Short mmCIF file of C-alpha atoms in Angstrom, two decimals:
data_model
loop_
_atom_site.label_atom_id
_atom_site.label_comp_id
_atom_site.label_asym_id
_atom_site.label_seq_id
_atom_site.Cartn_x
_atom_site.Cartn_y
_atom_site.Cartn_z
CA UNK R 258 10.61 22.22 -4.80
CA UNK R 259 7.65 20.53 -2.87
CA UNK R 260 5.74 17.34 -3.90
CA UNK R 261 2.13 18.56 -4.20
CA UNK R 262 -0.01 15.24 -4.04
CA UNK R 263 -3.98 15.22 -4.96
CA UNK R 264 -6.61 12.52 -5.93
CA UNK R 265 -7.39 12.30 -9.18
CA UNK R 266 -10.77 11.30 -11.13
CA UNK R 267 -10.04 8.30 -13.94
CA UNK R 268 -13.19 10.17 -15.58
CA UNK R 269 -12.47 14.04 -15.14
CA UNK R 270 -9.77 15.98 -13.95
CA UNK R 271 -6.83 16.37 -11.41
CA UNK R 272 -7.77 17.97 -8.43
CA UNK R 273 -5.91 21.48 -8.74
CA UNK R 274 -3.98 22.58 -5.54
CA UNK R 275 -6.31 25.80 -5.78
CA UNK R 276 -9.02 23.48 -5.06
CA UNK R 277 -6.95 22.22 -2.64
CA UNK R 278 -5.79 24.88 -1.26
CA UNK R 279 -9.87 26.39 -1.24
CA UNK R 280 -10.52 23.19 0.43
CA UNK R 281 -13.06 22.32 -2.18
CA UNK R 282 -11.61 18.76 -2.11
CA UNK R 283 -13.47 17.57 0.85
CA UNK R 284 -16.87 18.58 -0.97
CA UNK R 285 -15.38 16.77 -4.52
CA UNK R 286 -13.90 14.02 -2.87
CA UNK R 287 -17.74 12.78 -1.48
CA UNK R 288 -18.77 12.48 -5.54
CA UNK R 289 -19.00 9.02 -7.26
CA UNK R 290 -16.68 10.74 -9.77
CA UNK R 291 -13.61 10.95 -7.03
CA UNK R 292 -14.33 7.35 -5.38
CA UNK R 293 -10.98 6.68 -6.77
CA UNK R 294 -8.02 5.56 -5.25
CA UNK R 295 -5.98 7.19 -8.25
CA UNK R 296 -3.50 10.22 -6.97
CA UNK R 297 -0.96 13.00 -8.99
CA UNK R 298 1.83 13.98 -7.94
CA UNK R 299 3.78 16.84 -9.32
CA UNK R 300 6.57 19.27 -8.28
CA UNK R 301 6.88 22.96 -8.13
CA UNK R 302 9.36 25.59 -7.60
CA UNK R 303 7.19 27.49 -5.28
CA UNK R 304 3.91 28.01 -4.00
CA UNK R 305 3.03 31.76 -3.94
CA UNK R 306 2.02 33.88 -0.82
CA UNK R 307 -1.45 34.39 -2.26
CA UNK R 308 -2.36 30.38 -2.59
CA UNK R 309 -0.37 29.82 1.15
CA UNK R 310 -2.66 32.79 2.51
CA UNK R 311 -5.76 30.07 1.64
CA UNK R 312 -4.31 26.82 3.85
CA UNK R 313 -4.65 26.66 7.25
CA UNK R 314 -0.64 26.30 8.36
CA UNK R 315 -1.45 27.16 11.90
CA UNK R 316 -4.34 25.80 12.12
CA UNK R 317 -2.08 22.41 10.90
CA UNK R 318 0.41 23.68 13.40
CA UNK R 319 -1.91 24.02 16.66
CA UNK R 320 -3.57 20.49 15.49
CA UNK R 321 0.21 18.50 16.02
CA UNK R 322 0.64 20.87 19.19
CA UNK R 323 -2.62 19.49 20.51
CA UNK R 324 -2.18 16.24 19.98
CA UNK R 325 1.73 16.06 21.92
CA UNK R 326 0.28 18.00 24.99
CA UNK R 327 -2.52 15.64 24.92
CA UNK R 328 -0.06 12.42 25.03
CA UNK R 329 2.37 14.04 27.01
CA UNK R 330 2.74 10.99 29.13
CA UNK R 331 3.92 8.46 25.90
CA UNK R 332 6.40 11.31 24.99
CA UNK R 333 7.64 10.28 29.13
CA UNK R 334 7.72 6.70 29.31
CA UNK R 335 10.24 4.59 27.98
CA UNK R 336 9.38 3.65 24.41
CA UNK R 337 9.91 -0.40 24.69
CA UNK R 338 7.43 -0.36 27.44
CA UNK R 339 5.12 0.37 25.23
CA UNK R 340 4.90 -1.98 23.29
CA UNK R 341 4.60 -6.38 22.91
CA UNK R 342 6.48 -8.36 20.51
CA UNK R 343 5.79 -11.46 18.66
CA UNK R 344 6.10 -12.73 15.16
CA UNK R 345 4.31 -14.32 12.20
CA UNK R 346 5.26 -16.75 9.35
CA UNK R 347 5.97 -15.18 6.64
CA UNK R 348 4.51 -15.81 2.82
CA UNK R 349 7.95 -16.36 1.89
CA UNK R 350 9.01 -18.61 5.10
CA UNK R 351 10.65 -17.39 7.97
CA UNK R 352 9.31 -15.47 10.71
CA UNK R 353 8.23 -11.39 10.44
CA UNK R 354 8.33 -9.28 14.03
CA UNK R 355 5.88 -7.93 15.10
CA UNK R 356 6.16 -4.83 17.43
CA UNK R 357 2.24 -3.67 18.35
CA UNK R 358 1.91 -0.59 20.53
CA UNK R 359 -0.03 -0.96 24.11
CA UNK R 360 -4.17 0.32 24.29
CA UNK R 361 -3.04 4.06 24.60
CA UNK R 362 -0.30 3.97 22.66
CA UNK R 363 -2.19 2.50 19.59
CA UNK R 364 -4.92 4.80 20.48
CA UNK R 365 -2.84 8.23 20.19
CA UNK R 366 -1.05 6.64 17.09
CA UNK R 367 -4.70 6.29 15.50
CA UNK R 368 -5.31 9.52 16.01
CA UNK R 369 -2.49 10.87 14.49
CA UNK R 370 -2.99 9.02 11.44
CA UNK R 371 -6.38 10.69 11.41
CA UNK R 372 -4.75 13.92 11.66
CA UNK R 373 -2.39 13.51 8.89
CA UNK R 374 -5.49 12.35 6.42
CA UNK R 375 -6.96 14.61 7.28
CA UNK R 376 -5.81 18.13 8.09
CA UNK R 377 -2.32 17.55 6.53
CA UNK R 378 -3.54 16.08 3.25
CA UNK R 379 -1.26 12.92 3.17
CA UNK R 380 -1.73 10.54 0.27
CA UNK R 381 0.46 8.10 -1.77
CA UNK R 382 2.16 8.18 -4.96
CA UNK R 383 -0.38 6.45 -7.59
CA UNK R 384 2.22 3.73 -8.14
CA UNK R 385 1.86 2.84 -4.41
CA UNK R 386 -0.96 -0.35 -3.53
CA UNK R 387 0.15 -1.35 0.24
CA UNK R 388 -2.01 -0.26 3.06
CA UNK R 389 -4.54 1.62 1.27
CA UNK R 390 -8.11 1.39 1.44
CA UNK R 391 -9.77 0.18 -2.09
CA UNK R 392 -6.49 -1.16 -3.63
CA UNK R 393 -4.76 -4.28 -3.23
CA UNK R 394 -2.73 -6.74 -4.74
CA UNK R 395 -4.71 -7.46 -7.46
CA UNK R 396 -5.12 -3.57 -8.41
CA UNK R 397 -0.92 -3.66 -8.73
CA UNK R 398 -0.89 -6.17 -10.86
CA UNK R 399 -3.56 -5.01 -13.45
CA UNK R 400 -1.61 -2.38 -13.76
CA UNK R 401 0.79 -4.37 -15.59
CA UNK R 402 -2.01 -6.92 -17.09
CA UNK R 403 -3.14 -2.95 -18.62
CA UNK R 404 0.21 -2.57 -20.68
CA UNK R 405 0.27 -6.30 -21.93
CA UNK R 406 3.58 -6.98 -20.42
CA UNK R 407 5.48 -9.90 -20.94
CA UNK R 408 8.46 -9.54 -18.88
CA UNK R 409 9.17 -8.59 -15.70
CA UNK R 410 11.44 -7.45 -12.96
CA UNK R 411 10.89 -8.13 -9.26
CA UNK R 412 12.72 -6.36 -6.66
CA UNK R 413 12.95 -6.40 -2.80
CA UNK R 414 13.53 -4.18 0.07
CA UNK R 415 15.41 -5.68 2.96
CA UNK R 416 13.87 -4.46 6.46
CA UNK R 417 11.74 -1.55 4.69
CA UNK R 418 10.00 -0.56 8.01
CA UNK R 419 12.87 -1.18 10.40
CA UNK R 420 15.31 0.72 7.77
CA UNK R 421 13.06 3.78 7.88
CA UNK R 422 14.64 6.04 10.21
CA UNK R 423 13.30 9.85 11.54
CA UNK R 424 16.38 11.28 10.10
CA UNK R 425 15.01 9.91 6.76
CA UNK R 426 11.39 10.78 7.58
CA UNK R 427 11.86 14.26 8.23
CA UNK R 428 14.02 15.04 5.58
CA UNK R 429 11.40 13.38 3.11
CA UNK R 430 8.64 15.55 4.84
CA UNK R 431 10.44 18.75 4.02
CA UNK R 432 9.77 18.46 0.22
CA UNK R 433 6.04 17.18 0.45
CA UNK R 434 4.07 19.45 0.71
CA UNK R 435 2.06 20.74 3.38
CA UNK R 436 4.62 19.08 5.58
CA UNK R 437 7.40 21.28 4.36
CA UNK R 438 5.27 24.47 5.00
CA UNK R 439 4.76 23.38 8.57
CA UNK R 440 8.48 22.82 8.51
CA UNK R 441 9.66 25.96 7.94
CA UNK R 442 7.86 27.71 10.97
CA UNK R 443 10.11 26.77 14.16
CA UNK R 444 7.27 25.73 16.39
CA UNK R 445 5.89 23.76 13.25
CA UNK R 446 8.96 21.57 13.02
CA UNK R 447 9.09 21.14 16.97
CA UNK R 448 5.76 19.89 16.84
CA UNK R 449 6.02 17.61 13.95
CA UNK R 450 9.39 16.31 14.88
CA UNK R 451 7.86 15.47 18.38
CA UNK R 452 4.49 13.73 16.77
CA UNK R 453 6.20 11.80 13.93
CA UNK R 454 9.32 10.61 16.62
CA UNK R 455 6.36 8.91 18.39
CA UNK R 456 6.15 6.88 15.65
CA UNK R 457 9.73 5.16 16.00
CA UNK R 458 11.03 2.43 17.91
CA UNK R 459 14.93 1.15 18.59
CA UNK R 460 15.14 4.01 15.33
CA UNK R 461 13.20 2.46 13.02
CA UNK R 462 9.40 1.95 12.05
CA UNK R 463 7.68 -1.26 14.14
CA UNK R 464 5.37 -3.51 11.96
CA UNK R 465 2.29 -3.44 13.94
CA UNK R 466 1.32 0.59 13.87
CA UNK R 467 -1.16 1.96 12.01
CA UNK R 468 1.00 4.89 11.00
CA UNK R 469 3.73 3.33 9.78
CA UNK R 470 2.22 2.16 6.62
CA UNK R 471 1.05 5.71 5.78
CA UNK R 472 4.65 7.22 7.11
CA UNK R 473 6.67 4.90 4.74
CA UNK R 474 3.60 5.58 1.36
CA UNK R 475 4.17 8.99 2.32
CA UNK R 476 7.73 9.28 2.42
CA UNK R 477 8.42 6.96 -0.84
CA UNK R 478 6.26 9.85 -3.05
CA UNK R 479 9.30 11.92 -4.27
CA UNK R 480 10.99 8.47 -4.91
CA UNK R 481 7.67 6.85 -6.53
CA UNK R 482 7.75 9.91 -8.43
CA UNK R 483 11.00 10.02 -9.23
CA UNK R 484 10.63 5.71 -10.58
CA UNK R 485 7.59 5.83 -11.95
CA UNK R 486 8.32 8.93 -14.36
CA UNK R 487 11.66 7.71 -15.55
CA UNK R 488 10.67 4.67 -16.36
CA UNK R 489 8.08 5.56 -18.73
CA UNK R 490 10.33 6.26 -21.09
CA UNK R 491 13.75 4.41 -19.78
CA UNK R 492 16.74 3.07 -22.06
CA UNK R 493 14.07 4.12 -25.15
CA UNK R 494 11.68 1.72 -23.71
CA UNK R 495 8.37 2.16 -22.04
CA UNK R 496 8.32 0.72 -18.30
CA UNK R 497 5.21 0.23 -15.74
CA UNK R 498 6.30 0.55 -12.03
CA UNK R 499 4.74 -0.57 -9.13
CA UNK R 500 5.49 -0.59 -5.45
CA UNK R 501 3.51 -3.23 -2.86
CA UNK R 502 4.96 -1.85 0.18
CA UNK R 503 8.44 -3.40 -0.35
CA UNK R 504 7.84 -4.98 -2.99
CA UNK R 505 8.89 -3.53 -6.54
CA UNK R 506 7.29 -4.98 -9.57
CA UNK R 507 8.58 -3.21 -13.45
CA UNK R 508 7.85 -5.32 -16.38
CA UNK R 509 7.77 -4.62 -19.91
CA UNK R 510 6.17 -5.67 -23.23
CA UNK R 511 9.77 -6.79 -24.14
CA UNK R 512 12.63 -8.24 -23.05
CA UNK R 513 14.94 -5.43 -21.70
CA UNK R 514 18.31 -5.44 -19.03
CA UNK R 515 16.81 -6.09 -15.62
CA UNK R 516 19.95 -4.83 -14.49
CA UNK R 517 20.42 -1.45 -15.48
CA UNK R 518 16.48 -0.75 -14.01
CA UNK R 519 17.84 -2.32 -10.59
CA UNK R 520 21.19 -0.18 -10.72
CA UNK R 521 18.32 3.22 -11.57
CA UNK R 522 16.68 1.98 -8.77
CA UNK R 523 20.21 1.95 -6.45
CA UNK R 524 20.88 5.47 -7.89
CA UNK R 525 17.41 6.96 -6.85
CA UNK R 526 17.73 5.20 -3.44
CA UNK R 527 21.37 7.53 -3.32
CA UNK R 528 19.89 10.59 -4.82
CA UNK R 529 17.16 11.16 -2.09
CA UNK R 530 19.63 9.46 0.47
CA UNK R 531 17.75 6.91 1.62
CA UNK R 532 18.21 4.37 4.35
CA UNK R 533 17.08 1.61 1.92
CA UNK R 534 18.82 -1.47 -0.15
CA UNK R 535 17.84 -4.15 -2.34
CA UNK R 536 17.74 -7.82 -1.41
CA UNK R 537 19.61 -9.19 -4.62
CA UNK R 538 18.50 -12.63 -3.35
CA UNK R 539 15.07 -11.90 -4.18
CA UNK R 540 15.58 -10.32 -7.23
CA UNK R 541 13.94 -12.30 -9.97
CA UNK R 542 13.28 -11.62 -13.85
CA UNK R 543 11.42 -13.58 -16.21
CA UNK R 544 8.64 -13.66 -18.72
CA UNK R 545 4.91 -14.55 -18.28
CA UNK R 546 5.70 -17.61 -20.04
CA UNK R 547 7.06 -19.07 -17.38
CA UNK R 548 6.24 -19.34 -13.57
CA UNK R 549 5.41 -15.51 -13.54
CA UNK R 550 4.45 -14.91 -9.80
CA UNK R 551 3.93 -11.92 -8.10
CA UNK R 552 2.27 -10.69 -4.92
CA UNK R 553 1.02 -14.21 -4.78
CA UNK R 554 -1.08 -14.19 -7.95
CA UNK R 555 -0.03 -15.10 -11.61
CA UNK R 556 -0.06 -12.78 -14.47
CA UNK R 557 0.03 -15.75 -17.48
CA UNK R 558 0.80 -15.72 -20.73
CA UNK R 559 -3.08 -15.07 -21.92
CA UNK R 560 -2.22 -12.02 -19.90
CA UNK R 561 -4.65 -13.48 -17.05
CA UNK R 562 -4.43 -12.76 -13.74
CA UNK R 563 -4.53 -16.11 -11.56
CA UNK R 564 -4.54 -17.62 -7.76
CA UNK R 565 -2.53 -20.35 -9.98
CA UNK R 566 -3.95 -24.20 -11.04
CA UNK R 567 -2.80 -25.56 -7.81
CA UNK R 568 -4.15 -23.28 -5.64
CA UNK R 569 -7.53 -23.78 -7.63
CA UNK R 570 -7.04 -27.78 -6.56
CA UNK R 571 -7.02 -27.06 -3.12
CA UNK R 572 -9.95 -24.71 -2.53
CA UNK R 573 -11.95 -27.31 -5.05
CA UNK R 574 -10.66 -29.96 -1.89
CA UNK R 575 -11.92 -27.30 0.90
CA UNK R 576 -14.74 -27.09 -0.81
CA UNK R 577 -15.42 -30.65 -1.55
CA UNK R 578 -14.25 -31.62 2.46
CA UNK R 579 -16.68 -28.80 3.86
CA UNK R 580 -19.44 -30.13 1.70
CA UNK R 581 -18.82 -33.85 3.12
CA UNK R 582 -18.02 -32.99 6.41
CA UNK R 583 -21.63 -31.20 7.09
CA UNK R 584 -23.51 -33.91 5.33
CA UNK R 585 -22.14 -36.15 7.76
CA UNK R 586 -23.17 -33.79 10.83
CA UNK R 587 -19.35 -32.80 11.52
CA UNK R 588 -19.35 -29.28 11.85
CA UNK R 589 -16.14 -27.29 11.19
CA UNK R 590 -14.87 -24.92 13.88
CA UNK R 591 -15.67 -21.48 13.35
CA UNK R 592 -12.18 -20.87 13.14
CA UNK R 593 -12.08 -23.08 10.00
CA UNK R 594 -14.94 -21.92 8.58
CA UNK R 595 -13.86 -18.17 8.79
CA UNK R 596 -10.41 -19.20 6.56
CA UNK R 597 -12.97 -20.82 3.99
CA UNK R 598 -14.36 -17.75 3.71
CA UNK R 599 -11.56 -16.05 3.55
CA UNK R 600 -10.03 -17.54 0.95
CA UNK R 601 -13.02 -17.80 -0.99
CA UNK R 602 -13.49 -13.96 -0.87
CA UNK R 603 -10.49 -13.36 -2.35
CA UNK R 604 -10.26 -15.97 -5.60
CA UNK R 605 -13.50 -14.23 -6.22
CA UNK R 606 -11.99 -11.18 -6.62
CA UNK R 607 -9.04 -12.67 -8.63
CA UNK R 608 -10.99 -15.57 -10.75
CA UNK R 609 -15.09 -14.91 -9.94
CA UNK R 610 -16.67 -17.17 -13.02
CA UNK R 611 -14.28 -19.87 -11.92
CA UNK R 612 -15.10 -19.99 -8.18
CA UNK R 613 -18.78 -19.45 -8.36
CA UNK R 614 -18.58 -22.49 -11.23
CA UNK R 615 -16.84 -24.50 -8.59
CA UNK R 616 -19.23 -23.29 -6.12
CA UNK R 617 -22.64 -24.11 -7.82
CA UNK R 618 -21.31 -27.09 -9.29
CA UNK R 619 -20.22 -28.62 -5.38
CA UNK R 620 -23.58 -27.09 -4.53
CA UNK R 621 -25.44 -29.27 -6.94
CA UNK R 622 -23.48 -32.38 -6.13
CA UNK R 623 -24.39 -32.50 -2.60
CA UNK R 624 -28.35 -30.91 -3.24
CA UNK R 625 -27.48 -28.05 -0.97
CA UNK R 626 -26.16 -24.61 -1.00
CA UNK R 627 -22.62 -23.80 0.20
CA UNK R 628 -22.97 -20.32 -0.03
CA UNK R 629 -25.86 -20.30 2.20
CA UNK R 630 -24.27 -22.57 4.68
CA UNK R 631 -21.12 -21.12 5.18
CA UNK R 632 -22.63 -17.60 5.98
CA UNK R 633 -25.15 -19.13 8.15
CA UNK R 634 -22.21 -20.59 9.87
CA UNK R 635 -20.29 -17.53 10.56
CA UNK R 636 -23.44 -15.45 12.25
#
């Protein structure tokens, strides 16, 4: 029973897997209609000889075969040499590893991720909004802002890339599609067993790939699916779902049992034998009345989403400061400048009337024009 995966238009239609299977995707997918980031997933008992006669298995096949004669050398060396370590504060405090792969090694692991976009068809589960291009943070979280919901559920995955193990992986890639066609030709599972081991290090995923987000989106469909479809309709009550990466977000118009949707969430993690377990230290429920944070942002009881009043004080300060500061003839580093930026970008995507109010109204203050500054600044 494969999971068959294909984007799908807000406006029009699924893609069909005939058109995916014709390949008339790649033609569809260049239309304003499919500049979506939207997917469907659904399961079948079979795909029938006629449809598999239209996709390209050994074509697929001699593409992974390619590529592991062509790195030969990685496949040689010892894995940890291949790599440099260091870490990063996290959001949360506390430091996150990071494990980033050497020129060639990041160079070979790009081009695999090319190859699985784009000759193997891998997506995401729609629920998914980690590591994908056009959705972020934000785009989770309306989902929820969508369905009014006033109460909500956060879950956490402890060590969701280091967890992820090829075992796992490969067993996952049998049942999503057109992985588990490849699969079941013995030179196709040599060859994707060798590309997607290339992947792993000290048996698990490394933070600091660019496959391993789209190994782990990948992987989670049949358990996205799985989530997502239950809880539309769980304990009589209607659910939204969303997964950041490892971050779990289901909330509710009403108050419900947080823990019965956790102890689904254990039993699905069973069920598809996964390597995975919740952090119950970071499990926290409560309604947008209160201090409702999430990914960083604030879904409030207006059903807004927010950067949060405090966060709002400080950029007003940054602001204010930069404004000073180059009235006075001290220049900010670039460095500095950049993080402005930065952080500016992004409130404008969460709160835009707000920050451009705070922007012309600094800009008035001070008879010049931040904007204007601060991107002649970073040329």
């Amino acid at each position: 029973m494969p999971y068959i995966t294909g984007y799908a238009s807000q406006r029009y239609h699924q893609i069909t897997l005939d058109e995916l299977l014709d390949g008339i995707s790649e033609e569809v997918l260049k239309q304003e209609d499919y500049a979506m980031t939207n997917t469907r997933t659904y399961v079948t008992e079979y795909i029938n000889e006629k449809k598999l006669e239209r996709i390209d298995i050994d074509g697929m096949i001699s593409c992974l075969c390619e590529f592991n004669q062509k790195h030969a050398a990685l496949y040689e060396a010892e894995r940890k040499d291949l790599y440099y370590s260091f870490s990063i504060p996290k959001r949360s405090g506390g430091l996150r590893r990071i494990d980033a792969p050497d020129k060639e090694l990041m160079e070979a692991l790009r081009q695999l991720k090319f190859i699985f976009e784009t000759r193997l068809f891998a997506l995401y589960h729609t629920s998914a909004f980690a590591y994908i291009s056009g959705r972020c943070t934000i785009n989770a979280l309306e989902k929820h802002k969508q369905n009014e919901s006033k109460w909500f559920c956060k879950m956490d995955f402890s060590n969701f890339f280091g967890s992820t193990t090829l075992e796992f992986t490969l067993s996952q890639l049998s049942i999503i599609f057109p992985f588990n066609e490849i699969m079941k030709n013995k030179e196709g599972k040599i060859q994707l067993t060798k590309a997607v081991e290339l992947c792993f290090l000290n048996g698990g995923l490394p933070q600091g790939t660019p496959i391993s987000p789209l190994l782990t989106n990948l992987l989670m469909i049949p358990l996205d699916h799985k989530l997502s479809n239950t809880f539309r309709n769980f304990e009589k009550q209607s659910y939204v779902y969303t997964r950041y990466c490892d971050d779990i977000i289901i909330s509710s118009k009403h108050d419900f049992k947080h823990k019965k949707a956790y102890d689904f969430i254990i039993e699905v993690i069973r069920e598809f034998n996964a390597p995975y377990q919740l952090n119950p230290e970071k499990t926290r429920y409560g309604s947008s009345s209160g201090g409702n944070w999430n990914l960083g942002l604030m879904l409030n009881k207006n059903n807004e989403i927010t950067v949060g009043h405090k966060k709002k004080k400080q950029f007003k300060a940054m602001i204010n400061n930069f404004a000073s500061d180059y009235l006075k003839g001290n220049d900010w580093a670039k460095s500095d400048v950049q993080e402005l930026s930065g952080i500016m970008s992004y409130y404008k995507m969460v709160e835009k009337p707000y920050i451009e109010y705070i922007l012309t109204h600094y800009s008035e203050k001070f008879k010049f024009d931040i904007r204007k500054i601060i991107k002649d600044k970073l040329k």
